[in-house]
Every structure is written in C-alpha cells, then in structure tokens.
Tab-separated table of C-alpha atoms in Angstrom:
chain	number	residue	atom	x	y	z
A	1405	MET	CA	43.481	-9.013	-16.705
A	1406	SER	CA	45.254	-10.800	-13.749
A	1407	PRO	CA	43.146	-11.877	-10.864
A	1408	GLU	CA	45.025	-9.359	-8.586
A	1409	LEU	CA	44.059	-6.522	-11.116
A	1410	VAL	CA	40.355	-7.625	-11.081
A	1411	GLU	CA	40.317	-7.796	-7.312
A	1412	ARG	CA	41.761	-4.206	-7.187
A	1413	SER	CA	39.390	-2.756	-9.742
A	1414	LEU	CA	36.577	-4.261	-7.844
A	1415	THR	CA	37.814	-2.743	-4.385
A	1416	GLU	CA	38.158	0.468	-6.089
A	1417	LEU	CA	34.759	0.166	-7.473
A	1418	GLU	CA	33.096	-0.584	-4.227
A	1419	ARG	CA	34.953	2.236	-2.708
A	1420	GLU	CA	33.511	4.638	-5.318
A	1421	LEU	CA	30.136	3.242	-4.932
A	1422	VAL	CA	30.219	3.747	-1.160
A	1423	ALA	CA	31.446	7.265	-1.627
A	1424	GLN	CA	28.475	7.872	-4.029
A	1425	ALA	CA	26.154	6.480	-1.430
A	1426	GLU	CA	27.629	8.591	1.250
A	1427	ALA	CA	27.048	11.618	-0.781
A	1428	ALA	CA	23.497	10.690	-1.468
A	1429	ALA	CA	22.878	9.936	2.173
A	1430	ALA	CA	24.334	13.374	3.086
A	1431	GLU	CA	22.048	14.971	0.697
A	1432	GLY	CA	19.117	13.051	2.091
A	1433	VAL	CA	19.942	14.393	5.457
A	1434	ARG	CA	19.901	17.755	4.133
A	1435	LEU	CA	16.601	17.418	2.604
A	1436	ALA	CA	15.101	15.828	5.672
A	1437	GLU	CA	16.324	18.481	7.990
A	1438	ALA	CA	15.094	21.108	5.626
A	1439	ALA	CA	11.551	19.363	5.777
A	1440	GLY	CA	11.738	19.687	9.651
A	1441	LEU	CA	12.905	16.062	10.469
A	1442	GLY	CA	15.600	14.931	12.750
A	1443	ALA	CA	17.909	12.653	10.463
A	1444	GLU	CA	21.167	10.838	10.528
A	1445	PRO	CA	22.777	9.242	7.507
A	1446	ALA	CA	23.484	5.383	7.178
A	1447	VAL	CA	25.097	3.681	4.423
A	1448	ALA	CA	25.016	-0.070	3.913
A	1449	THR	CA	26.164	-2.476	1.228
A	1450	SER	CA	24.270	-5.600	0.202
A	1451	GLU	CA	25.188	-8.302	-2.288
A	1452	ARG	CA	21.672	-9.184	-2.951
A	1453	GLN	CA	18.610	-6.936	-3.086
A	1454	PRO	CA	18.938	-3.350	-1.917
A	1455	SER	CA	15.733	-3.753	0.265
A	1456	GLU	CA	17.552	-6.184	2.524
A	1457	PRO	CA	19.668	-3.681	4.489
A	1458	ILE	CA	16.755	-1.199	4.494
A	1459	VAL	CA	14.551	-3.839	6.244
A	1460	ALA	CA	17.369	-4.687	8.534
A	1461	ALA	CA	18.050	-1.133	9.480
A	1462	ALA	CA	14.299	-0.511	10.064
A	1463	ALA	CA	14.354	-3.685	12.477
A	1464	GLU	CA	17.398	-2.498	14.222
A	1465	ARG	CA	15.960	0.999	15.036
A	1466	SER	CA	12.565	-0.262	15.799
A	1467	ALA	CA	11.206	2.013	12.970
A	1468	ASP	CA	7.449	2.622	12.655
A	1469	VAL	CA	7.596	2.963	8.933
A	1470	VAL	CA	9.938	2.819	6.076
A	1471	VAL	CA	9.594	5.776	3.571
A	1472	CYS	CA	10.517	5.356	-0.053
A	1473	GLY	CA	9.952	6.671	-3.572
A	1474	THR	CA	8.563	4.630	-6.491
A	1475	ARG	CA	11.484	5.194	-8.653
A	1476	GLY	CA	14.975	6.771	-8.788
A	1477	HIS	CA	16.943	8.938	-11.209
A	1478	GLY	CA	18.310	7.577	-14.343
A	1479	ALA	CA	17.237	4.835	-16.786
A	1480	VAL	CA	19.012	1.842	-14.910
A	1481	ALA	CA	18.283	3.204	-11.441
A	1482	ARG	CA	14.589	3.550	-12.180
A	1483	SER	CA	13.901	-0.172	-12.580
A	1484	VAL	CA	16.149	-1.026	-9.775
A	1485	LEU	CA	14.403	1.415	-7.253
A	1486	GLY	CA	11.039	0.167	-8.670
A	1487	SER	CA	11.767	-3.249	-7.470
A	1488	THR	CA	13.248	-1.955	-4.244
A	1489	SER	CA	10.043	-0.365	-3.177
A	1490	SER	CA	8.036	-3.487	-4.373
A	1491	SER	CA	10.540	-5.684	-2.483
A	1492	LEU	CA	10.149	-3.491	0.710
A	1493	LEU	CA	6.417	-4.056	0.460
A	1494	HIS	CA	6.901	-7.761	0.483
A	1495	HIS	CA	9.719	-7.976	3.186
A	1496	ALA	CA	9.499	-5.148	5.450
A	1497	GLU	CA	7.988	-5.899	8.907
A	1498	THR	CA	7.042	-2.328	9.367
A	1499	ALA	CA	4.623	-0.178	7.454
A	1500	VAL	CA	5.907	1.248	4.003
A	1501	LEU	CA	5.097	4.663	2.803
A	1502	VAL	CA	5.465	4.756	-0.959
A	1503	VAL	CA	5.543	8.337	-2.484
A	1504	PRO	CA	5.200	8.705	-6.223
A	1505	GLU	CA	6.890	11.484	-7.857
A	1506	VAL	CA	3.837	13.950	-7.954
A	1507	ASP	CA	2.525	17.035	-6.112
A	1508	VAL	CA	-0.372	16.300	-3.896
A	1509	PRO	CA	-1.958	18.733	-1.502
A	1510	PRO	CA	-0.637	17.590	1.749
A	1511	ASP	CA	-3.655	18.607	3.881
A	1512	GLY	CA	-6.216	16.281	2.229
A	1513	PRO	CA	-7.861	13.245	4.140
A	1514	ALA	CA	-6.434	9.908	4.492
A	1515	LEU	CA	-8.293	7.388	2.437
A	1516	ILE	CA	-8.277	3.865	4.326
A	1517	ALA	CA	-9.310	0.844	2.391
A	1518	TYR	CA	-11.250	-1.371	4.803
A	1519	ASP	CA	-12.483	-4.795	4.258
A	1520	GLY	CA	-12.884	-6.201	7.707
A	1521	SER	CA	-9.759	-8.285	7.373
A	1522	PRO	CA	-6.986	-8.350	10.268
A	1523	ALA	CA	-4.708	-6.416	7.782
A	1524	ALA	CA	-7.452	-3.789	7.288
A	1525	ASP	CA	-7.739	-3.561	11.024
A	1526	GLU	CA	-4.040	-3.021	11.306
A	1527	ALA	CA	-4.206	-0.543	8.611
A	1528	ILE	CA	-6.677	1.720	10.686
A	1529	ALA	CA	-4.686	1.301	13.828
A	1530	ALA	CA	-1.504	2.251	11.930
A	1531	ALA	CA	-3.207	5.178	10.436
A	1532	GLY	CA	-4.124	6.355	14.150
A	1533	ARG	CA	-0.597	5.883	15.068
A	1534	LEU	CA	1.318	7.355	12.134
A	1535	LEU	CA	-1.226	10.205	10.919
A	1536	PRO	CA	-1.998	12.131	13.872
A	1537	GLY	CA	-3.846	15.386	13.567
A	1538	ARG	CA	-5.110	14.710	9.929
A	1539	PRO	CA	-8.777	14.696	8.851
A	1540	ARG	CA	-9.611	11.370	7.533
A	1541	SER	CA	-12.001	9.492	5.690
A	1542	TRP	CA	-12.080	5.672	4.889
A	1543	SER	CA	-13.926	3.473	2.654
A	1544	THR	CA	-14.836	-0.150	2.295
A	1545	ARG	CA	-14.731	-1.456	-1.145
A	1546	GLY	CA	-17.074	-4.295	-2.072
A	1547	SER	CA	-16.259	-5.050	-5.547
A	1548	ARG	CA	-19.303	-6.934	-6.946
A	1549	ARG	CA	-17.167	-8.655	-9.600
A	1550	CYS	CA	-15.003	-10.122	-6.762
A	1551	ALA	CA	-17.999	-10.886	-4.572
A	1552	THR	CA	-20.188	-12.794	-7.052
A	1553	ARG	CA	-17.197	-14.863	-8.113
B	1168	VAL	CA	-24.588	-17.994	-7.093
B	1169	SER	CA	-23.099	-19.839	-10.229
B	1170	GLY	CA	-24.474	-19.634	-13.570
B	1171	ARG	CA	-24.683	-23.391	-13.903
B	1172	ALA	CA	-26.868	-23.722	-10.844
B	1173	LEU	CA	-29.379	-21.342	-12.167
B	1174	SER	CA	-29.688	-22.449	-15.627
B	1175	GLY	CA	-33.193	-23.578	-16.355
B	1176	ALA	CA	-34.628	-21.561	-13.506
B	1177	PRO	CA	-37.307	-19.207	-14.419
B	1178	LEU	CA	-36.029	-15.560	-15.173
B	1179	THR	CA	-38.045	-14.081	-12.280
B	1180	GLU	CA	-36.585	-16.447	-9.693
B	1181	ILE	CA	-33.089	-15.601	-11.067
B	1182	ARG	CA	-34.083	-12.015	-10.567
B	1183	GLU	CA	-35.298	-12.570	-6.997
B	1184	VAL	CA	-31.876	-14.657	-5.989
B	1185	THR	CA	-29.867	-11.692	-7.457
B	1186	ALA	CA	-31.812	-8.990	-5.702
B	1187	ASP	CA	-31.547	-11.018	-2.380
B	1188	PHE	CA	-27.840	-11.328	-2.883
B	1189	GLU	CA	-27.370	-7.659	-3.627
B	1190	THR	CA	-29.278	-6.726	-0.642
B	1191	TRP	CA	-27.110	-9.108	1.603
B	1192	LEU	CA	-24.078	-7.664	-0.147
B	1193	ARG	CA	-25.138	-4.001	0.737
B	1194	GLU	CA	-25.933	-5.034	4.328
B	1195	ALA	CA	-22.704	-6.772	4.757
B	1196	ALA	CA	-20.714	-3.827	3.411
B	1197	GLN	CA	-22.691	-1.500	5.706
B	1198	ALA	CA	-21.866	-3.615	8.628
B	1199	THR	CA	-18.076	-3.618	7.588
B	1200	ILE	CA	-18.384	0.053	7.398
B	1201	ASP	CA	-19.659	0.289	10.834
B	1202	ASP	CA	-16.989	-1.885	12.270
B	1203	GLY	CA	-14.304	0.281	10.357
B	1204	VAL	CA	-15.642	3.663	11.607
B	1205	GLY	CA	-15.827	2.198	15.121
B	1206	LEU	CA	-12.196	1.155	14.835
B	1207	ALA	CA	-11.021	4.414	13.278
B	1208	ARG	CA	-12.651	6.521	16.205
B	1209	LYS	CA	-11.101	4.213	18.771
B	1210	ALA	CA	-7.810	4.932	16.990
B	1211	GLY	CA	-8.215	8.625	17.535
B	1212	LEU	CA	-9.273	9.337	13.956
B	1213	GLU	CA	-11.958	11.625	12.868
B	1214	ALA	CA	-13.649	9.135	10.272
B	1215	SER	CA	-16.585	8.715	7.934
B	1216	GLY	CA	-17.356	5.569	5.997
B	1217	GLU	CA	-18.414	5.139	2.477
B	1218	ALA	CA	-19.155	1.908	0.433
B	1219	VAL	CA	-18.501	1.907	-3.303
B	1220	GLU	CA	-20.332	-0.651	-5.447
B	1221	SER	CA	-18.273	-1.232	-8.566
B	1222	SER	CA	-17.523	-3.889	-11.018
B	1223	SER	CA	-14.185	-2.367	-11.462
B	1224	THR	CA	-11.026	-3.759	-9.574
B	1225	ALA	CA	-10.793	-2.529	-6.084
B	1226	TRP	CA	-7.430	-0.555	-6.647
B	1227	ARG	CA	-9.073	1.300	-9.663
B	1228	VAL	CA	-12.125	2.279	-7.314
B	1229	LEU	CA	-9.619	3.341	-4.622
B	1230	THR	CA	-7.330	5.420	-6.882
B	1231	ALA	CA	-10.584	7.186	-8.235
B	1232	THR	CA	-11.809	7.979	-4.918
B	1233	ALA	CA	-8.383	9.254	-3.657
B	1234	GLU	CA	-8.548	11.678	-6.785
B	1235	THR	CA	-12.269	12.711	-6.122
B	1236	ARG	CA	-11.425	13.295	-2.368
B	1237	ASP	CA	-8.124	14.856	-3.019
B	1238	ALA	CA	-6.546	12.447	-0.443
B	1239	ALA	CA	-3.132	13.224	0.790
B	1240	VAL	CA	-2.510	9.424	1.262
B	1241	ILE	CA	-4.139	6.104	0.678
B	1242	VAL	CA	-3.706	3.639	3.507
B	1243	ALA	CA	-4.184	-0.127	2.817
B	1244	GLY	CA	-3.370	-3.414	4.314
B	1245	SER	CA	-0.875	-5.586	2.456
B	1246	GLN	CA	-3.354	-8.416	2.386
B	1247	GLY	CA	-6.674	-9.262	3.396
B	1248	HIS	CA	-9.871	-11.152	2.956
B	1249	GLY	CA	-13.065	-9.590	4.418
B	1250	ARG	CA	-16.501	-11.129	4.884
B	1251	VAL	CA	-18.016	-8.750	2.322
B	1252	ALA	CA	-15.989	-9.933	-0.616
B	1253	SER	CA	-12.810	-11.609	-1.426
B	1254	VAL	CA	-11.195	-8.032	-2.030
B	1255	LEU	CA	-7.823	-9.341	-1.741
B	1256	LEU	CA	-5.745	-6.438	-0.589
B	1257	GLY	CA	-2.413	-8.143	-1.564
B	1258	SER	CA	-3.373	-7.799	-5.307
B	1259	VAL	CA	-5.115	-4.384	-4.462
B	1260	SER	CA	-1.838	-3.025	-2.718
B	1261	ALA	CA	0.011	-4.167	-5.690
B	1262	GLY	CA	-2.239	-2.394	-8.094
B	1263	LEU	CA	-2.199	0.794	-5.931
B	1264	VAL	CA	1.529	0.815	-5.800
B	1265	HIS	CA	1.851	0.570	-9.548
B	1266	HIS	CA	-0.887	3.001	-10.521
B	1267	ALA	CA	-1.781	5.379	-7.743
B	1268	GLN	CA	-0.639	8.858	-8.080
B	1269	ARG	CA	-0.777	9.474	-4.501
B	1270	PRO	CA	1.448	8.622	-1.538
B	1271	MET	CA	0.422	5.035	-0.242
B	1272	LEU	CA	0.839	3.893	3.176
B	1273	ILE	CA	1.001	-0.025	3.031
B	1274	ILE	CA	0.546	-1.875	6.348
B	1275	ARG	CA	1.727	-5.346	6.861
B	1276	ALA	CA	-0.875	-7.761	7.850
B	1277	PRO	CA	-0.256	-8.999	11.546
B	1278	ALA	CA	1.018	-12.506	11.973
B	1279	LEU	CA	-1.881	-14.869	12.279
C-alpha cells in the first residue's frame, strides 16, 4: 500500500466512524427526549482516551453531572466503555453518575456513604443539588477491619 | 492497638482495651452520623443515619445495604478519610463501580 492509499483509507475510516458516532448521538437524543429530557447531540473525536472529549465537553457546558453506562455493546466496546467510565471517574471535574445495565425501581431512597471526609461532605451537598424531591437515607460506614489497622 | 504492644499483657487487660476501643469507635461513628444528618438536612434532604459495624470492606457493606433498602442510587465521594476510620472512599468508589448493581453517583472531592 502506498502512503497515499493508507492516508485515503484512514480518512475514509474516520469519516465512517464519525458517521456512526453521529447516528449513535441522534439515537441518544431520541432516547433522552423520550425520557423527558431536553437534549442536543455532540460528536467529538479523540486520539487518546474517549473520556477526554467528554470531560472537556462537560467543562465547556459547566455540566453538573456526567452520566455514563458501565459498558457498551459488543465484546470490544465493552472493555473500552468500561475503561471510559473508570477514566471519567478519575478525570471528570464534575459528579459522575454511573448506571449499570440493570432494572432498579426509580423511586427508592438514595444511599449516601458518609465518613466525615471533605469528599463525603461534598457528596451530601451534591445529593441535595442533583437529587431533589427524593426520599433519602444515608449511612456512615465504619469498617472495623479498617479502623483497627 | 497493635498485637505486638499487647503481647504479654494479661487477657483481661486486652479485653478492657478492646472494649474501650470499640466504645470509642461507636461514639465516633455516632458523631459522624450526627454531622452527616445535619449536613443532609441543611442540603434540603430528608435524612436518617445508620452506622454499620462490619469486618467486610466498605463497598460490600454499601452494596448490601443498597439491596436491603432497595436504593435507587448510591452516592459516594471519590476519596476520603474520615475520623471514624480510614475508610478510603477512593477504593470504596472503585469497588462500588465495579460491583454494585445500582446506579452510582460519584462526587469528586473538592480541591484541598
């Protein structure tokens, strides 16, 4: 393969990937609107981790929270998206809501882990901002194993 | 309370020290709970507190409690170190995210 041919193939591949991403984003908007949310699509490319443009987009829009699944469709995407949620957790400046692929009754309480740390204080404040109108309980976890170490 | 420091001490003394420690631990847990309930109410939440004593890891206790309470969401800070215990929410969050069968809202720690 000549360098020109490789270049052309890569361009075509990228165009195809962007088209697929746009279709996925459009489907996402449709689902979000069906769930009663106002939504607009955005497609970004990244040469490194997929979490990077997500973190950047959240910062640009001053988002309160980034919502993601724990894994995607397909054997390959599964591991990739798993690492995306975990990367988001490490790099996002915002709260991250990670939703596993399970049915959970939506009207249950929120369980807040509290250990008196600044992060836990922030977790309570964020729950107040992000989960209005929901009955809640919260818990402190004192693991004796940890405490006696 | 390290095992080495207590070796050679009479059994009753060890029991006393352990009992004192557990009492302190419970009181500290209760104080943390009171703080948390206060904060939660100030944040406009209807809140109740519960301390769970366990020798298991924190994320296992949390996921089990979420199942019992049928919680719609588990909320945790991304890292922490409270005065009750060195319950590191960094590893707790990681355990939760990998194992919990519930939605999880992970809140980043404020910059210190």
